[in-house]
Short mmCIF file of C-alpha atoms in Angstrom, two decimals:
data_model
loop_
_atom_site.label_atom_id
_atom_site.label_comp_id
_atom_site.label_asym_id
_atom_site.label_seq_id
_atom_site.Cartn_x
_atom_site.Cartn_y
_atom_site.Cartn_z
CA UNK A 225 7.36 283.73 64.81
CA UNK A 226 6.65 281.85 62.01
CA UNK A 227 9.49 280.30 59.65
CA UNK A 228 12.20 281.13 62.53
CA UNK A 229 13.30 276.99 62.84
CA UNK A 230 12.37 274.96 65.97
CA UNK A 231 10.87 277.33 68.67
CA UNK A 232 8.70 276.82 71.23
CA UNK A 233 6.68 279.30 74.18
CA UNK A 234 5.64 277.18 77.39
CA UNK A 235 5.89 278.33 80.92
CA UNK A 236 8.31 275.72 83.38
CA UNK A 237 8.22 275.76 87.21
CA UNK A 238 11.23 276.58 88.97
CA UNK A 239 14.34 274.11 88.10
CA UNK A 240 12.22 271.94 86.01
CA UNK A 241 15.28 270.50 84.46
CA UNK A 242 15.84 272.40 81.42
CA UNK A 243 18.52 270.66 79.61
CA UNK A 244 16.77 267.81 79.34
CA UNK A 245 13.69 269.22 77.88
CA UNK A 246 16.21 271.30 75.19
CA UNK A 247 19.39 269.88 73.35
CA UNK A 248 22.07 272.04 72.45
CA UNK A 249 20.85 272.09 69.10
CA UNK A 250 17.08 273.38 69.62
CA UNK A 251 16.19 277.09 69.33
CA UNK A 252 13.76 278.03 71.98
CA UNK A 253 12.11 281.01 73.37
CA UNK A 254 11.04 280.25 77.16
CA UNK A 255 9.36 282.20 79.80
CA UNK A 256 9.85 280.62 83.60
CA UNK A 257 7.95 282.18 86.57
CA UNK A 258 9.93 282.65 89.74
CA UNK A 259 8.68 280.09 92.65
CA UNK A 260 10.25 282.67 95.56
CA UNK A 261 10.83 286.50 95.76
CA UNK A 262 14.50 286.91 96.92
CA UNK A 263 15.39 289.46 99.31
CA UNK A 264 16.97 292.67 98.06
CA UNK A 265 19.85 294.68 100.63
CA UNK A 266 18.84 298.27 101.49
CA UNK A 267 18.74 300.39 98.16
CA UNK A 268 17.51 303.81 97.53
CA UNK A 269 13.56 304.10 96.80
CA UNK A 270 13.37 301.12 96.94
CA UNK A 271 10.74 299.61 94.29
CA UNK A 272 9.83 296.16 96.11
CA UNK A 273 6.59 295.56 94.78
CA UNK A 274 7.80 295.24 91.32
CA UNK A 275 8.85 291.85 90.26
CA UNK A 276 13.07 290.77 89.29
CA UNK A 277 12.97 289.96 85.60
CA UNK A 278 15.68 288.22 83.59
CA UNK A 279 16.44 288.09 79.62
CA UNK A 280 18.52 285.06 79.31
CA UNK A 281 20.09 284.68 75.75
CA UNK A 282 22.46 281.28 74.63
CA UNK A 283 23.80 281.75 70.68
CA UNK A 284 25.39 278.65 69.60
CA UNK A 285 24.49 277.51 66.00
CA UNK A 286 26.86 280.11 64.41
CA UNK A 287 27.55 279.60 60.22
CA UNK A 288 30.98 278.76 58.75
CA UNK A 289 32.60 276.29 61.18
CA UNK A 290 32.24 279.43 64.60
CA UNK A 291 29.68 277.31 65.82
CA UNK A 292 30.09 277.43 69.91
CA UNK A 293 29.44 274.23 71.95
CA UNK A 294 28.38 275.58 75.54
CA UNK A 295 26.40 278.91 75.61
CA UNK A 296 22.72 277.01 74.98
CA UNK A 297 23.91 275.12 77.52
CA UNK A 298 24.95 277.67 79.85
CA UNK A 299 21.36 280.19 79.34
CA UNK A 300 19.24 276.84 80.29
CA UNK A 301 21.07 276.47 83.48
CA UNK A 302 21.60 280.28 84.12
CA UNK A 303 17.77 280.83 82.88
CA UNK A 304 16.52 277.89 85.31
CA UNK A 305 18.86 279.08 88.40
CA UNK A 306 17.62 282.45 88.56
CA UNK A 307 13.91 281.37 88.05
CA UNK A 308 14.70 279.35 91.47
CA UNK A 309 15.42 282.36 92.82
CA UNK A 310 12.05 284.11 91.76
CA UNK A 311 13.39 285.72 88.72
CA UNK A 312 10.86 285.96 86.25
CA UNK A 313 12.78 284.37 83.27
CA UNK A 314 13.16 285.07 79.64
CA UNK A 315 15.04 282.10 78.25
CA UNK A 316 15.98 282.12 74.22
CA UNK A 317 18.32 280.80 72.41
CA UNK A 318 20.39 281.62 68.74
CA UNK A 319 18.35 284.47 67.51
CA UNK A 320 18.82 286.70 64.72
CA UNK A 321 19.54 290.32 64.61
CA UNK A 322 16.35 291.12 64.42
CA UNK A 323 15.19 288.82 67.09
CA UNK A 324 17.89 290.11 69.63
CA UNK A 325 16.93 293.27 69.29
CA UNK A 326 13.18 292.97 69.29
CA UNK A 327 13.57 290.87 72.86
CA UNK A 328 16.57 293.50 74.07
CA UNK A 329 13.42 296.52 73.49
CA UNK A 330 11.04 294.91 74.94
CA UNK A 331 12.72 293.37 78.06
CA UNK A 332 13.74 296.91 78.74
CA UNK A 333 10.06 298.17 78.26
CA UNK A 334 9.03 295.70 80.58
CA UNK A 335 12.31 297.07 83.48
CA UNK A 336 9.99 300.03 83.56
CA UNK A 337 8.08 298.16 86.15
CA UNK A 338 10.64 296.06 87.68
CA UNK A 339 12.56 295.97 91.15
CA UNK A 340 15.57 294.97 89.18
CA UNK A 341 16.58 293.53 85.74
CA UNK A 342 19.27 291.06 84.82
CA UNK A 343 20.66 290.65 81.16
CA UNK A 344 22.81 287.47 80.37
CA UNK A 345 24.70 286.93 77.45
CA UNK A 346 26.70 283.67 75.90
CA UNK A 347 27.77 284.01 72.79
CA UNK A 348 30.10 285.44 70.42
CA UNK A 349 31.30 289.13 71.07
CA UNK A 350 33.80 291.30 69.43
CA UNK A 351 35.46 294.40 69.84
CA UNK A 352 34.89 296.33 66.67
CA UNK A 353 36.45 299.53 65.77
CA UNK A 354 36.61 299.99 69.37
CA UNK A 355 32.80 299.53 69.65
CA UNK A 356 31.91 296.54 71.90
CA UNK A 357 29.13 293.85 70.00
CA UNK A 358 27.05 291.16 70.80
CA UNK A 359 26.95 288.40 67.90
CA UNK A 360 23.46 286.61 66.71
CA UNK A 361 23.77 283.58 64.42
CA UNK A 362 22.67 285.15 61.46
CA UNK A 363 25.76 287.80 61.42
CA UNK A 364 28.84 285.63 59.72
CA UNK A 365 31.93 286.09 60.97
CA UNK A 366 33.73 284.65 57.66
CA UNK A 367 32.54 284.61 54.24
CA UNK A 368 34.16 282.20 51.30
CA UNK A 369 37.50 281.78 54.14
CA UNK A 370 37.97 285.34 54.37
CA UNK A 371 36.81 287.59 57.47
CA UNK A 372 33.65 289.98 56.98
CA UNK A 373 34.42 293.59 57.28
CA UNK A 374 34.26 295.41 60.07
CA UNK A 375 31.93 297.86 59.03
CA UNK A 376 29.83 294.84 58.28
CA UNK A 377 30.06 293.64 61.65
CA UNK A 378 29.36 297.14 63.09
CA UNK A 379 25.74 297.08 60.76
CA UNK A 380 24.52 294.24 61.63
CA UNK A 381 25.58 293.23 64.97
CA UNK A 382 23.96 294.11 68.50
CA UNK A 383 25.62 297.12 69.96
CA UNK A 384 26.91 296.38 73.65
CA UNK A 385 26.89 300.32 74.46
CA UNK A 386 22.95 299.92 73.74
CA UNK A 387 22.43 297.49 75.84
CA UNK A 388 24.08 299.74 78.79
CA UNK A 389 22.08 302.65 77.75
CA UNK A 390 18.92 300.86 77.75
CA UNK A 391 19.46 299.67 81.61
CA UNK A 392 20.65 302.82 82.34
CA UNK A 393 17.66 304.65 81.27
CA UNK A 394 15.54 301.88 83.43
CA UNK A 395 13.71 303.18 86.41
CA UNK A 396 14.22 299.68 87.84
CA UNK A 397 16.28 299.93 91.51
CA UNK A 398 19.11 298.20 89.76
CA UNK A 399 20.75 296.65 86.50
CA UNK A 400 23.04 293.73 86.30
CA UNK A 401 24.25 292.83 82.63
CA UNK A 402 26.87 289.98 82.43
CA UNK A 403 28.56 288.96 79.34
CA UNK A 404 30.09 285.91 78.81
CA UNK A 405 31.54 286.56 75.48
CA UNK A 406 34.70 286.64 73.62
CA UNK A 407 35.16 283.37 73.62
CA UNK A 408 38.14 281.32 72.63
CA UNK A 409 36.35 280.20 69.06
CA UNK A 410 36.40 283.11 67.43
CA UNK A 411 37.28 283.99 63.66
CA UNK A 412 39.42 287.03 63.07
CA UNK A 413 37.72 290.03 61.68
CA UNK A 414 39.16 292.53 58.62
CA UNK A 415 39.23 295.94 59.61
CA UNK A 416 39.82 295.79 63.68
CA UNK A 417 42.12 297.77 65.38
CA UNK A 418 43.35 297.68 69.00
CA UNK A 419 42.76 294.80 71.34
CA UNK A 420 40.88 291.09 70.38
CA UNK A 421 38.44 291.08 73.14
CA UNK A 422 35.82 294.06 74.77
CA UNK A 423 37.18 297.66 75.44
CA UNK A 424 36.22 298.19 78.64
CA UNK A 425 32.64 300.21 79.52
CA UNK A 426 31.71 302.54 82.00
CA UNK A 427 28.33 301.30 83.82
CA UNK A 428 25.42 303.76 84.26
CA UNK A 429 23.95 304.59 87.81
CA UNK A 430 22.35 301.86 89.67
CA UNK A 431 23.92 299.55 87.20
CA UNK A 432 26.43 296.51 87.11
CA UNK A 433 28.38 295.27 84.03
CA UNK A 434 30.13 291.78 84.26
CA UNK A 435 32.46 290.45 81.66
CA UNK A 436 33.54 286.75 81.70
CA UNK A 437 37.30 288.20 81.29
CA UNK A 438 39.51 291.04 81.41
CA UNK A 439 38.73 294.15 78.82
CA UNK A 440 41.26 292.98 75.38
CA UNK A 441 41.04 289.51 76.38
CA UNK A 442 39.31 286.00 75.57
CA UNK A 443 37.14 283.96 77.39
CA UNK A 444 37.05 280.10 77.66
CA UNK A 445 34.32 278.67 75.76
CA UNK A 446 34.45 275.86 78.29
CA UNK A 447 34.72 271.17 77.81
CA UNK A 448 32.30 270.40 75.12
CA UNK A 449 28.71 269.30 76.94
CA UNK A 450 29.21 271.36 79.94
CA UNK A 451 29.18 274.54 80.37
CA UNK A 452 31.43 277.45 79.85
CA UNK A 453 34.13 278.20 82.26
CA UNK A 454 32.74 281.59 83.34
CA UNK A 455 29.05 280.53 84.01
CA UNK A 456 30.29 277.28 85.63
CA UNK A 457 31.92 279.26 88.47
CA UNK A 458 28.95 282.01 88.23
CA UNK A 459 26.14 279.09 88.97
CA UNK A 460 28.45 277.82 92.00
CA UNK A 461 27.97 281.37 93.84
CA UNK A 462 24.75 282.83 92.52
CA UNK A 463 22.16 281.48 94.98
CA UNK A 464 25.12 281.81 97.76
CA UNK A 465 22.93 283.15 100.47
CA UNK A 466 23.23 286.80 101.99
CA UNK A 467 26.27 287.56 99.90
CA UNK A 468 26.28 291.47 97.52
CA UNK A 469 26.53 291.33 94.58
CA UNK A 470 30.41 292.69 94.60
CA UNK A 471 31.32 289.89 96.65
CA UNK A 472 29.27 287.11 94.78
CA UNK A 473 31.52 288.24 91.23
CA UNK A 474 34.61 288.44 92.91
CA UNK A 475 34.08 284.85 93.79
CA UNK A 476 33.41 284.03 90.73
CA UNK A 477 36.45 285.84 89.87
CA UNK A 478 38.57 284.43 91.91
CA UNK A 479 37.45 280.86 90.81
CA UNK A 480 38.38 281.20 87.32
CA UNK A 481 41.61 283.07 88.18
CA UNK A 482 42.78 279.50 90.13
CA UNK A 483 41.13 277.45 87.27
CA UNK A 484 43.32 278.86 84.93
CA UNK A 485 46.31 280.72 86.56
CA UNK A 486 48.86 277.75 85.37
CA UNK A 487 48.10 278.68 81.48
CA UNK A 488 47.04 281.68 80.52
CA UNK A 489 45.13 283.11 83.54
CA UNK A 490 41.69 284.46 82.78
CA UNK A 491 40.41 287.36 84.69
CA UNK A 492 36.82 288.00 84.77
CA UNK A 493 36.37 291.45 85.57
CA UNK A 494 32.90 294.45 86.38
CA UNK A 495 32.16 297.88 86.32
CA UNK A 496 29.94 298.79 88.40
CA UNK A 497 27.74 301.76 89.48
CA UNK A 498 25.45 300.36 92.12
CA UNK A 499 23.81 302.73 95.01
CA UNK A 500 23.01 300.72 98.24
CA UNK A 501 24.11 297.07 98.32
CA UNK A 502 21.81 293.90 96.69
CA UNK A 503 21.49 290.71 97.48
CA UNK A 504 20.63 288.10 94.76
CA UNK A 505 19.62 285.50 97.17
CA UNK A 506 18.00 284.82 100.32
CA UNK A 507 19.82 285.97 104.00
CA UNK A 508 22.21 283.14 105.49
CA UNK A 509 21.27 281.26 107.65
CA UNK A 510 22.42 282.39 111.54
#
């Protein structure tokens, strides 16, 4: 990848203390091997020999002053988390269009021969002409002071919808996309109707969709040098033992909700279409 900026490949065991080897500033592309295999609940067919991968994407370094503190912050710890948990981990941070894309393809290619996949997003996202998009850095969101156009946007921008079809076309046992987008920094864009935040999606079978708020709403981005308020309260519950899924998000759910219920309460919310129930982490103890 020649002339993409500071990037580097290395493989990292298992919580190997990834913010310290990346500041929030560095564009990296990281691949950490899982130190465990995880248990997985009863699902259909069950395809167990197949590894749990993970494509873990943080866009911060945004043009014209949308630059986001947290999300490079917030894929190291999510990336490094889920390797613990014997994820096999994609970790990259503020890519282009055509870099999102490229990894998006190819992670899926790879979900032909998974168990499971997992897709985590922290970024940017928009709700454009009722189609839901994922931001990279290279896609402005003003130009000269004065919001790109929609259609724009809608060009050059990562489709949401695609992502969804692409896990839903997966013969992997199960899908989980979560989204922490929308966030609270956002420039207004000319030519959007309806509602500021995502419209809200309809996941495919065997599939789970998590936003980091309610559908027309925005997110948190989160204090500066931590990390966002959604994948704080996510990384408090995700290697909760012998919890589903359902039950692990609507933690996480109800964690925000209390965090922010005095202002303006945010409301993280899923659609799901799992078959069977899945486990992220290991059985409690007895």
């Amino acid at each position: 990848m020649a002339g993409q900026g500071r990037r580097s490949a290395l493989g990292v065991a298992a919580g190997a203390g990834l913010a310290g080897l990346f500041g929030p500033g560095a564009r990296c592309a990281l691949r950490i091997m899982p130190a465990a295999i995880a248990s997985v609940g009863a699902l259909p067919a069950a395809r167990a020999a197949g590894p749990r991968i993970a494509l873990v994407i943080g866009n911060s370094l945004y043009p014209g002053g949308n630059r986001l503190e947290n999300p490079g912050r917030d894929a190291q710890a999510i990336g490094s988390t889920l390797a613990s948990m014997g994820f096999e981990v994609e970790l990259r941070q503020d890519l282009t269009a055509a870099e999102m894309q490229a990894r998006i393809e190819a992670f899926y290619r790879r979900g032909r021969d998974a168990e499971g996949t997992l897709f985590f997003f922290a970024g940017h996202g928009k709700q454009v002409r009722g189609v839901n998009v994922l931001l990279p850095i290279d896609v402005p969101l003003t130009r000269r002071g004065e919001p790109v156009p929609a259609g724009e946007l809608l060009e050059r921008a990562v489709a949401l919808d695609d992502v969804i079809a692409r896990a839903g076309s997966a013969p992997a046992n199960w899908n989980l996309i979560v989204v922490d987008a929308c966030r609270d920094k956002t420039a207004p864009t000319r030519g959007i109707g309806g509602l500021p935040g995502f419209r809200p999606v309809a996941a495919p079978r065997g599939t789970l969709v998590a936003f980091s708020t309610a559908p027309g709403a925005r997110a948190r981005d989160g204090v500066p040098g931590s990390n966002g308020l959604y994948t704080r309260h996510l990384l408090q519950h995700l290697k909760t033992p012998g919890i589903a899924v359902e039950e692990m998000f609507k933690r996480v759910r109800a964690g925000v909700f209390a965090e922010t219920a005095a202002e303006q309460p945010q409301v993280p919310w899923e659609s799901t279409s799992l078959i069977g129930e899945l486990r992220l982490a290991g059985a409690a103890s007895p």
